[in-house]
Coordinates of C-alpha atoms and ligand atoms in Angstrom, one line a residue:
M208 CA 9.9 -37.8 36.6
C209 CA 11.2 -35.9 39.6
G210 CA 9.9 -35.1 43.0
I211 CA 9.5 -31.6 44.5
F212 CA 8.8 -30.3 48.0
G213 CA 8.5 -26.9 49.6
V214 CA 7.9 -25.5 53.1
S215 CA 7.0 -22.0 54.3
T216 CA 6.7 -21.1 58.0
P217 CA 5.6 -17.8 59.5
K218 CA 8.5 -17.8 62.0
K219 CA 12.0 -19.1 61.6
D220 CA 12.2 -22.8 62.4
Q221 CA 14.2 -25.9 61.8
I222 CA 12.2 -26.9 58.7
L223 CA 15.1 -28.2 56.5
E224 CA 14.7 -31.6 58.1
D225 CA 11.1 -31.6 56.9
V226 CA 12.3 -31.0 53.4
Y227 CA 14.8 -33.9 53.8
L228 CA 12.1 -36.2 55.0
G229 CA 9.7 -35.1 52.3
L230 CA 12.3 -35.8 49.7
Y231 CA 12.9 -39.2 51.3
A232 CA 9.2 -40.0 50.8
L233 CA 9.5 -38.9 47.2
Q234 CA 12.7 -40.9 46.5
H235 CA 10.8 -43.2 44.1
R236 CA 10.3 -40.2 41.8
G237 CA 14.1 -39.7 41.3
Q238 CA 17.3 -41.2 42.4
E239 CA 20.0 -39.4 40.4
S240 CA 20.5 -36.4 42.6
A241 CA 18.9 -34.5 45.4
G242 CA 19.0 -30.9 46.5
I243 CA 17.6 -28.3 49.0
A244 CA 17.6 -24.5 48.8
W245 CA 16.7 -22.1 51.6
I246 CA 17.1 -18.5 52.6
D247 CA 19.7 -17.9 55.4
D248 CA 19.9 -15.2 58.1
E249 CA 21.3 -12.6 55.7
A250 CA 18.5 -13.3 53.2
H251 CA 21.0 -15.1 51.0
L252 CA 20.1 -18.3 49.1
Q253 CA 21.9 -21.4 50.4
I254 CA 22.0 -24.6 48.4
Q255 CA 23.0 -28.1 49.2
K256 CA 23.0 -30.6 46.4
G257 CA 24.6 -34.0 45.7
M258 CA 24.4 -37.0 43.5
G259 CA 22.6 -40.2 44.3
L260 CA 19.9 -41.0 46.9
V261 CA 18.7 -38.4 49.4
H262 CA 20.8 -39.9 52.3
A263 CA 24.0 -39.9 50.2
A264 CA 23.4 -36.5 48.5
L265 CA 22.4 -34.4 51.5
N266 CA 23.9 -33.9 55.0
Q267 CA 20.9 -34.4 57.3
E268 CA 22.7 -33.4 60.4
K269 CA 23.8 -30.1 59.0
L270 CA 20.3 -29.4 57.5
A271 CA 18.6 -30.2 60.8
K272 CA 20.5 -27.4 62.6
E273 CA 19.6 -24.6 60.2
K274 CA 16.7 -22.3 60.9
T275 CA 14.8 -20.6 58.1
T276 CA 11.3 -19.5 57.0
C277 CA 11.3 -20.9 53.5
A278 CA 12.8 -23.9 51.7
I279 CA 12.4 -26.1 48.6
G280 CA 13.8 -29.5 47.6
H281 CA 14.1 -31.7 44.6
V282 CA 14.9 -35.3 43.7
R283 CA 15.9 -35.8 40.1
Y284 CA 15.4 -38.5 37.6
V285 CA 17.0 -37.7 34.3
T286 CA 14.6 -36.9 31.4
A287 CA 16.2 -33.7 29.9
G288 CA 20.0 -33.3 30.2
K289 CA 22.6 -35.7 31.5
S290 CA 23.1 -37.1 35.0
S291 CA 25.6 -34.7 36.6
L292 CA 25.7 -32.3 39.5
I293 CA 25.4 -29.2 37.2
N294 CA 21.9 -30.5 36.3
A295 CA 20.9 -31.2 39.9
Q296 CA 18.2 -29.0 41.2
P297 CA 17.1 -26.7 42.8
L298 CA 18.6 -24.3 40.2
H299 CA 19.3 -20.8 41.3
A300 CA 20.2 -17.5 39.8
S301 CA 21.0 -14.0 41.0
Y302 CA 19.9 -11.3 38.7
S303 CA 19.2 -7.6 38.9
K304 CA 15.9 -8.2 40.8
G305 CA 17.3 -10.6 43.4
H306 CA 17.8 -14.3 44.1
V307 CA 15.7 -17.1 42.7
A308 CA 15.7 -20.8 43.3
I309 CA 13.5 -23.2 41.5
A310 CA 12.8 -26.9 41.4
H311 CA 10.8 -28.5 38.6
N312 CA 9.0 -31.7 37.8
G313 CA 7.9 -32.4 34.2
N314 CA 9.2 -31.7 30.7
I315 CA 8.7 -28.4 29.0
T316 CA 7.9 -29.4 25.4
N317 CA 8.8 -26.0 23.8
A318 CA 12.0 -25.6 25.8
E319 CA 14.3 -26.0 22.8
G320 CA 12.6 -23.3 20.8
L321 CA 12.6 -20.9 23.8
K322 CA 16.2 -21.7 24.5
R323 CA 17.3 -20.9 20.9
D324 CA 15.4 -17.6 21.1
L325 CA 17.0 -16.7 24.5
E326 CA 20.5 -17.6 23.3
S327 CA 20.0 -15.4 20.2
R328 CA 19.3 -12.6 22.7
G329 CA 22.5 -13.3 24.7
A330 CA 21.5 -15.8 27.3
I331 CA 24.2 -18.2 28.4
F332 CA 22.9 -21.5 29.7
Q333 CA 24.8 -23.4 32.4
S334 CA 22.9 -26.6 32.7
A335 CA 21.2 -28.9 30.1
T336 CA 17.9 -28.8 31.9
D337 CA 14.7 -27.4 30.5
T338 CA 14.1 -25.8 33.9
E339 CA 16.8 -23.2 33.3
V340 CA 14.7 -21.7 30.5
I341 CA 12.3 -20.4 33.2
L342 CA 15.2 -18.5 35.0
H343 CA 16.3 -16.9 31.7
L344 CA 12.8 -16.0 30.7
M345 CA 12.4 -14.3 34.1
A346 CA 15.7 -12.4 33.7
H347 CA 14.4 -11.0 30.4
E348 CA 11.4 -9.3 32.2
Q349 CA 13.4 -6.4 33.7
N350 CA 10.4 -4.3 34.2
L351 CA 8.5 -6.7 36.3
S352 CA 8.9 -7.9 39.9
P353 CA 10.4 -11.4 40.2
I354 CA 7.0 -12.9 41.0
D355 CA 5.3 -11.2 38.1
A356 CA 8.3 -12.2 35.9
L357 CA 7.7 -15.8 36.9
I358 CA 4.0 -15.6 36.2
K359 CA 4.6 -14.1 32.7
S360 CA 7.4 -16.7 32.0
L361 CA 5.2 -19.6 32.9
S362 CA 2.6 -18.4 30.4
K363 CA 5.1 -19.0 27.6
L364 CA 5.7 -22.6 28.5
R365 CA 4.0 -25.7 26.9
G366 CA 4.0 -29.2 28.4
A367 CA 4.5 -30.4 31.9
F368 CA 5.7 -28.3 34.8
S369 CA 4.9 -28.5 38.4
I370 CA 7.3 -26.2 40.2
V371 CA 8.3 -24.9 43.6
A372 CA 10.4 -21.7 43.9
L373 CA 11.9 -19.3 46.4
I374 CA 11.3 -15.8 45.4
E375 CA 11.5 -12.6 47.5
G376 CA 11.2 -14.7 50.7
S377 CA 8.1 -16.4 49.6
L378 CA 7.4 -20.0 48.6
V379 CA 5.9 -20.1 45.2
A380 CA 4.3 -23.2 43.7
A381 CA 2.7 -23.6 40.3
R382 CA 1.2 -26.4 38.1
D383 CA 1.0 -26.2 34.4
P384 CA -2.5 -25.4 32.9
W385 CA -2.9 -29.0 31.7
G386 CA -2.2 -30.5 35.1
F387 CA 0.3 -33.1 33.9
R388 CA 2.2 -33.7 37.1
P389 CA 0.7 -33.8 40.5
L390 CA 1.2 -31.1 43.2
T391 CA -0.5 -31.0 46.5
I392 CA -0.7 -28.6 49.5
G393 CA -0.5 -29.6 53.2
K394 CA -0.5 -27.7 56.5
R395 CA 0.7 -28.4 60.1
D396 CA 0.7 -25.9 62.9
G397 CA 0.5 -22.9 60.6
I398 CA 3.4 -24.3 58.4
F399 CA 2.5 -24.8 54.7
Y400 CA 3.9 -27.6 52.7
V401 CA 3.8 -28.3 48.9
A402 CA 4.7 -31.7 47.6
S403 CA 4.6 -33.8 44.4
E404 CA 2.6 -36.5 46.3
S405 CA 0.6 -36.6 49.4
C406 CA 2.8 -39.4 50.9
A407 CA 5.4 -36.7 51.5
L408 CA 2.9 -34.7 53.5
D409 CA 2.2 -37.7 55.7
I410 CA 5.8 -38.1 56.8
V411 CA 5.9 -34.5 58.1
K412 CA 2.5 -35.0 59.7
A413 CA 0.9 -32.3 57.6
S414 CA -2.7 -32.6 56.8
Y415 CA -3.9 -32.4 53.3
V416 CA -5.3 -29.0 52.3
R417 CA -6.0 -29.4 48.6
D418 CA -4.2 -30.0 45.3
V419 CA -2.7 -27.1 43.4
R420 CA -5.2 -26.6 40.5
P421 CA -4.0 -26.9 36.9
G422 CA -2.9 -23.4 35.8
E423 CA -2.7 -22.1 39.4
I424 CA 0.2 -20.2 41.0
I425 CA 0.2 -20.0 44.8
I426 CA 2.4 -17.7 46.8
I427 CA 2.9 -18.5 50.5
N428 CA 4.3 -16.0 52.9
E429 CA 4.0 -15.5 56.6
G430 CA 1.2 -18.1 57.0
N431 CA -0.9 -16.6 54.1
I432 CA -1.6 -18.2 50.9
K433 CA -2.5 -16.3 47.7
S434 CA -3.8 -17.9 44.5
L435 CA -3.2 -16.5 41.0
N436 CA -3.6 -18.0 37.5
I437 CA -1.2 -18.6 34.7
D438 CA -2.4 -16.6 31.7
T439 CA -2.7 -19.6 29.3
K440 CA -5.9 -20.9 27.8
A441 CA -6.1 -24.7 28.1
T442 CA -9.1 -26.2 26.4
R443 CA -8.7 -29.5 28.3
R444 CA -6.6 -31.1 31.0
F445 CA -3.8 -33.7 30.6
R446 CA -3.4 -35.2 34.1
C447 CA -1.0 -38.1 33.7
S448 CA -2.8 -41.4 33.9
F449 CA 0.5 -43.3 34.3
E450 CA 0.9 -41.7 37.7
Y451 CA -2.0 -43.9 38.8
V452 CA -0.7 -47.0 36.9
Y453 CA 2.9 -47.0 38.1
L454 CA 4.7 -43.7 39.0
A455 CA 3.1 -42.5 42.2
R456 CA 3.2 -44.3 45.5
P457 CA 0.0 -46.3 46.3
D458 CA -0.3 -44.4 49.6
S459 CA -0.7 -41.1 47.8
D460 CA -3.9 -39.4 46.6
I461 CA -3.7 -37.4 43.4
D462 CA -6.4 -34.8 42.6
G463 CA -8.6 -36.4 45.2
H464 CA -8.2 -40.0 43.9
S465 CA -6.5 -42.6 45.9
V466 CA -3.7 -44.3 43.9
Y467 CA -4.3 -47.6 45.8
D468 CA -8.0 -47.6 45.0
V469 CA -7.3 -46.9 41.3
R470 CA -4.8 -49.8 41.1
L471 CA -7.2 -52.2 42.8
K472 CA -9.9 -51.2 40.3
L473 CA -7.5 -51.6 37.4
G474 CA -7.0 -55.2 38.5
Q475 CA -10.7 -55.8 39.0
K476 CA -11.6 -54.5 35.5
L477 CA -8.7 -56.6 34.1
A478 CA -10.2 -59.7 35.6
K479 CA -13.5 -58.9 33.8
T480 CA -12.0 -58.1 30.3
C481 CA -9.1 -60.6 30.5
P482 CA -10.4 -63.6 32.5
C483 CA -8.4 -66.7 32.9
P484 CA -10.8 -69.6 33.6
Q485 CA -8.0 -72.2 33.8
G486 CA -5.9 -70.1 36.3
E487 CA -5.3 -71.7 39.7
L488 CA -3.3 -68.9 41.4
V489 CA -2.8 -65.2 41.0
L490 CA 0.4 -63.4 41.7
G491 CA 1.6 -59.9 41.2
M492 CA 5.0 -58.8 39.9
P493 CA 6.3 -57.0 43.0
D494 CA 5.9 -54.3 43.9
S495 CA 4.2 -52.5 41.0
G496 CA 1.8 -55.3 40.1
T497 CA 0.8 -56.4 43.6
I498 CA -2.3 -54.2 44.1
G499 CA -3.6 -55.0 40.6
A500 CA -3.1 -58.7 41.2
L501 CA -5.1 -58.4 44.5
G502 CA -8.0 -56.8 42.5
Y503 CA -7.7 -59.4 39.8
A504 CA -7.7 -62.3 42.4
F505 CA -10.7 -60.8 44.2
T506 CA -12.9 -60.4 41.2
S507 CA -11.9 -63.7 39.6
K508 CA -12.3 -65.5 43.0
L509 CA -8.8 -67.1 42.7
P510 CA -6.3 -67.4 45.5
F511 CA -3.6 -64.7 45.7
E512 CA 0.0 -65.5 46.8
M513 CA 3.0 -63.3 47.1
A514 CA 4.9 -66.0 45.2
I515 CA 7.6 -63.6 43.8
V516 CA 9.7 -62.0 46.5
R517 CA 11.5 -58.7 45.9
N518 CA 14.9 -57.7 47.3
R519 CA 13.9 -54.4 48.9
Y520 CA 17.4 -53.0 48.5
V521 CA 17.4 -52.8 44.8
G522 CA 16.0 -49.7 43.2
R523 CA 13.5 -49.6 40.3
T524 CA 15.0 -51.4 37.3
F525 CA 14.1 -48.7 34.8
I526 CA 16.3 -46.2 36.6
Q527 CA 19.3 -48.2 35.6
P528 CA 20.9 -46.7 32.5
T529 CA 22.0 -49.7 30.4
R530 CA 20.1 -52.7 29.1
R531 CA 22.7 -55.1 30.5
V532 CA 22.4 -53.6 34.0
R533 CA 18.6 -53.4 33.6
E534 CA 18.4 -57.1 32.8
L535 CA 20.7 -58.1 35.6
G536 CA 18.7 -55.8 37.9
V537 CA 15.6 -58.0 37.4
Q538 CA 17.5 -61.1 38.5
I539 CA 19.0 -59.4 41.5
K540 CA 15.6 -58.0 42.3
L541 CA 13.0 -60.8 42.0
N542 CA 13.0 -64.4 43.3
P543 CA 10.1 -66.8 43.0
I544 CA 9.0 -69.2 45.8
D545 CA 9.1 -72.5 43.9
N546 CA 6.8 -74.4 46.2
L547 CA 3.9 -72.1 45.6
I548 CA 4.3 -72.2 41.8
R549 CA 5.3 -75.7 40.9
D550 CA 2.9 -77.5 38.6
K551 CA 0.4 -74.7 38.8
K552 CA -1.4 -72.7 36.1
I553 CA -0.6 -69.2 37.2
V554 CA -1.9 -65.8 36.4
V555 CA 0.8 -63.1 36.7
V556 CA -0.3 -59.5 36.9
D557 CA 2.0 -56.6 36.2
D558 CA 1.2 -52.9 36.0
S559 CA 2.7 -52.3 32.5
I560 CA 5.1 -53.5 29.9
I561 CA 7.6 -50.9 28.7
R562 CA 10.7 -52.5 27.2
G563 CA 9.5 -56.1 27.9
T564 CA 12.7 -57.1 29.6
T565 CA 11.3 -57.5 33.1
S566 CA 8.4 -59.8 32.1
K567 CA 10.6 -61.9 29.8
I568 CA 13.1 -62.6 32.4
A569 CA 10.5 -63.1 35.2
L570 CA 8.6 -65.5 33.1
R571 CA 11.7 -67.5 32.4
F572 CA 12.4 -67.9 36.1
L573 CA 8.8 -68.7 36.8
R574 CA 9.0 -71.6 34.2
E575 CA 12.3 -72.7 35.8
A576 CA 10.4 -72.7 39.2
G577 CA 8.0 -75.3 37.7
A578 CA 4.9 -73.2 36.6
K579 CA 2.8 -75.4 34.3
E580 CA 1.1 -72.5 32.5
I581 CA 1.8 -68.7 32.7
H582 CA -0.9 -66.3 31.8
L583 CA 0.3 -62.7 31.8
R584 CA -2.2 -59.9 32.6
I585 CA -1.3 -56.3 32.3
A586 CA -3.3 -53.7 34.3
S587 CA -2.8 -50.9 31.8
P588 CA -3.1 -50.7 28.0
P589 CA -0.1 -51.4 25.8
V590 CA 2.5 -48.5 26.0
K591 CA 3.0 -47.8 22.3
F592 CA 4.1 -44.2 22.3
P593 CA 6.9 -42.3 24.0
C594 CA 6.1 -39.9 26.8
I595 CA 7.3 -36.4 26.0
Y596 CA 6.1 -35.0 29.3
G597 CA 8.8 -36.1 31.6
I598 CA 8.8 -39.9 31.8
D599 CA 11.7 -41.9 30.4
T600 CA 10.3 -43.8 27.5
P601 CA 12.4 -42.1 24.9
T602 CA 11.6 -43.7 21.5
S603 CA 9.1 -46.1 20.1
S604 CA 12.0 -48.4 19.2
D605 CA 12.4 -49.1 23.0
L606 CA 8.8 -49.9 23.5
A607 CA 7.9 -53.6 23.2
A608 CA 4.2 -53.0 22.4
A609 CA 5.1 -50.5 19.7
K610 CA 7.3 -53.0 17.9
M611 CA 5.1 -56.1 18.3
D612 CA 1.4 -57.0 18.3
V613 CA 0.0 -58.8 21.3
E614 CA 0.4 -62.3 19.8
T615 CA 4.1 -61.6 18.8
L616 CA 4.7 -60.0 22.2
K617 CA 3.2 -63.0 24.0
K618 CA 5.7 -65.3 22.1
H619 CA 8.6 -63.0 22.7
I620 CA 7.9 -62.9 26.5
G621 CA 7.2 -66.6 26.6
A622 CA 3.7 -66.4 28.1
D623 CA 0.9 -68.9 27.4
S624 CA -1.5 -66.0 27.1
L625 CA -1.2 -62.2 27.3
C626 CA -3.9 -59.7 27.7
F627 CA -3.9 -55.9 28.4
L628 CA -6.5 -53.6 29.9
D629 CA -8.5 -51.3 27.6
I630 CA -8.0 -47.5 27.6
E631 CA -11.7 -47.1 28.5
D632 CA -11.2 -49.2 31.6
L633 CA -8.1 -47.3 32.6
I634 CA -10.1 -44.0 32.3
G635 CA -13.0 -45.6 34.1
S636 CA -10.8 -46.8 37.0
I637 CA -9.3 -43.4 37.6
D638 CA -12.9 -42.1 37.5
L639 CA -12.1 -38.7 35.8
P640 CA -13.6 -37.6 32.4
E641 CA -11.4 -38.5 29.4
I642 CA -10.8 -34.8 28.7
E643 CA -9.2 -34.5 32.2
L644 CA -6.5 -37.1 31.5
C645 CA -3.4 -37.7 29.4
T646 CA -3.3 -41.2 27.9
A647 CA -0.7 -40.2 25.2
C648 CA 1.7 -43.1 25.8
F649 CA -1.2 -45.5 25.3
S650 CA -3.3 -43.7 22.7
G651 CA -0.9 -41.4 20.9
N652 CA -3.2 -38.5 21.7
Y653 CA -0.7 -35.8 22.5
M654 CA -1.6 -32.3 23.5
E655 CA -1.9 -29.8 20.6
E656 CA 0.8 -27.2 20.9
Ligands
AMP808 P1 10.2 -53.4 31.2 O1 9.0 -53.8 30.4 O2 11.3 -54.4 31.3 O3 10.7 -52.1 30.7 O4 9.7 -53.2 32.7 C1 8.4 -52.8 32.9 C2 8.2 -52.6 34.4 O5 9.0 -51.5 34.8 C3 6.8 -52.2 34.6 O6 6.1 -53.3 35.1 C4 6.9 -51.2 35.6 O7 6.9 -51.8 36.9 C5 8.3 -50.5 35.4 N1 8.1 -49.3 34.6 C6 7.2 -48.4 34.7 N2 7.4 -47.3 33.9 C7 8.5 -47.5 33.3 C8 9.3 -46.7 32.4 N3 8.9 -45.5 32.0 N4 10.4 -47.3 31.9 C9 10.7 -48.5 32.2 N5 10.1 -49.3 33.1 C10 9.0 -48.8 33.7
SF4_809 FE1 1.7 -39.7 31.6 FE2 1.8 -41.3 29.5 FE3 0.9 -38.8 29.3 FE4 3.5 -39.2 29.8 S1 2.3 -39.7 27.9 S2 2.2 -37.7 30.8 S3 3.4 -41.1 31.1 S4 0.0 -40.5 30.5

């Protein structure tokens, strides 16, 4: 998962701070590195990139002073290629047709095959990212203009790609024909914005225009927006359902559906299919389980308490690279309020179980805090299959629900009962037809290549 952001203004302006702020709002989508590319006074590409969080990676003061008409930005979370500055985005290239910068969210599933083919034709890759394939594909289209070369290159890709690019002074944005990763358009005072999530439009006070449609390429220049299509036939869509479950911020809307509302519904449906008549109190695993827990408590008419407190200054545990740090991370991150829990039969709601470490450790400290019974309710189906579209769940051997059935998992985690949401209820809560959604990590139904 990564976050991307782009701006295009008809007259030169200090818009790099907007990109900085947009990336800040998208920080949850990637914490490894951040970068911004823009076009300077001499029509040259300028790039600032760094490792770590946005504030550490980028120089806000310097960026705020620059004036430009067009800029893109990226926050990276490693899915393809190692964590190092050479893989940080935006990537850029200068070739015979000019300068190009590109930032990408998603995972191109046929990248390896394309890369081998390009290498056999003389291409030398600098980074280990699948994104660089797009630049090399473009460079091999010598007879086409850079924008046409991009359009043709995108038609060769399979899998997930939401991109923003700077080409010939225009801001170009595109979303793969299956619609895996979100991408939305906003506008303020004639300035156009493109962002992975609508929460990044809010911070720059841009109003929502619409989402980029699956398979659409938009070219924004001097206040005009032009829409084209990627020449790939997609028989159905694969919008990522996990964005609604966990990945996206709850204050974002994706494809017209509020992430908050979906999470609330997931909890409400969970209360119907996985009731807990003996429960006395509902609590959510912060922050990701909180909204689902609210929905669960509302429907089951049980009291809701914020009985686990989260240290706000610790990042998401799954971003930490090793198991040891991940486990420690949970303890650093979460702390129960013993008085609320002691001698109670509690219902704990979380959004998902991936490796099973968070719930196992959390349930241990909830027992130590004196909980009499702990009933774990998960507001999504069991994650049994790896995501190959850009989310870090690499192999089935890392996925708790792939290794164990629900009963074994319940014992492993140490819960008195464990119950997951059905896939049908996940789809019903998002309120999109099944053929519009990807549920591969739950169902194993991957896209046919
Ligand atoms: P764990 O089961 O210990 O891997 O932690 C699961 C929790 O991490 C979930 O409740 C989510 O809040 C969060 N999470 C969501 N997606 C992922 C992911 N792809 N990898 C790891 N953790 C995730
Ligand atoms: Fe999203 Fe899961 Fe599909 Fe990956 S496999 S795109 S996480 S729904």
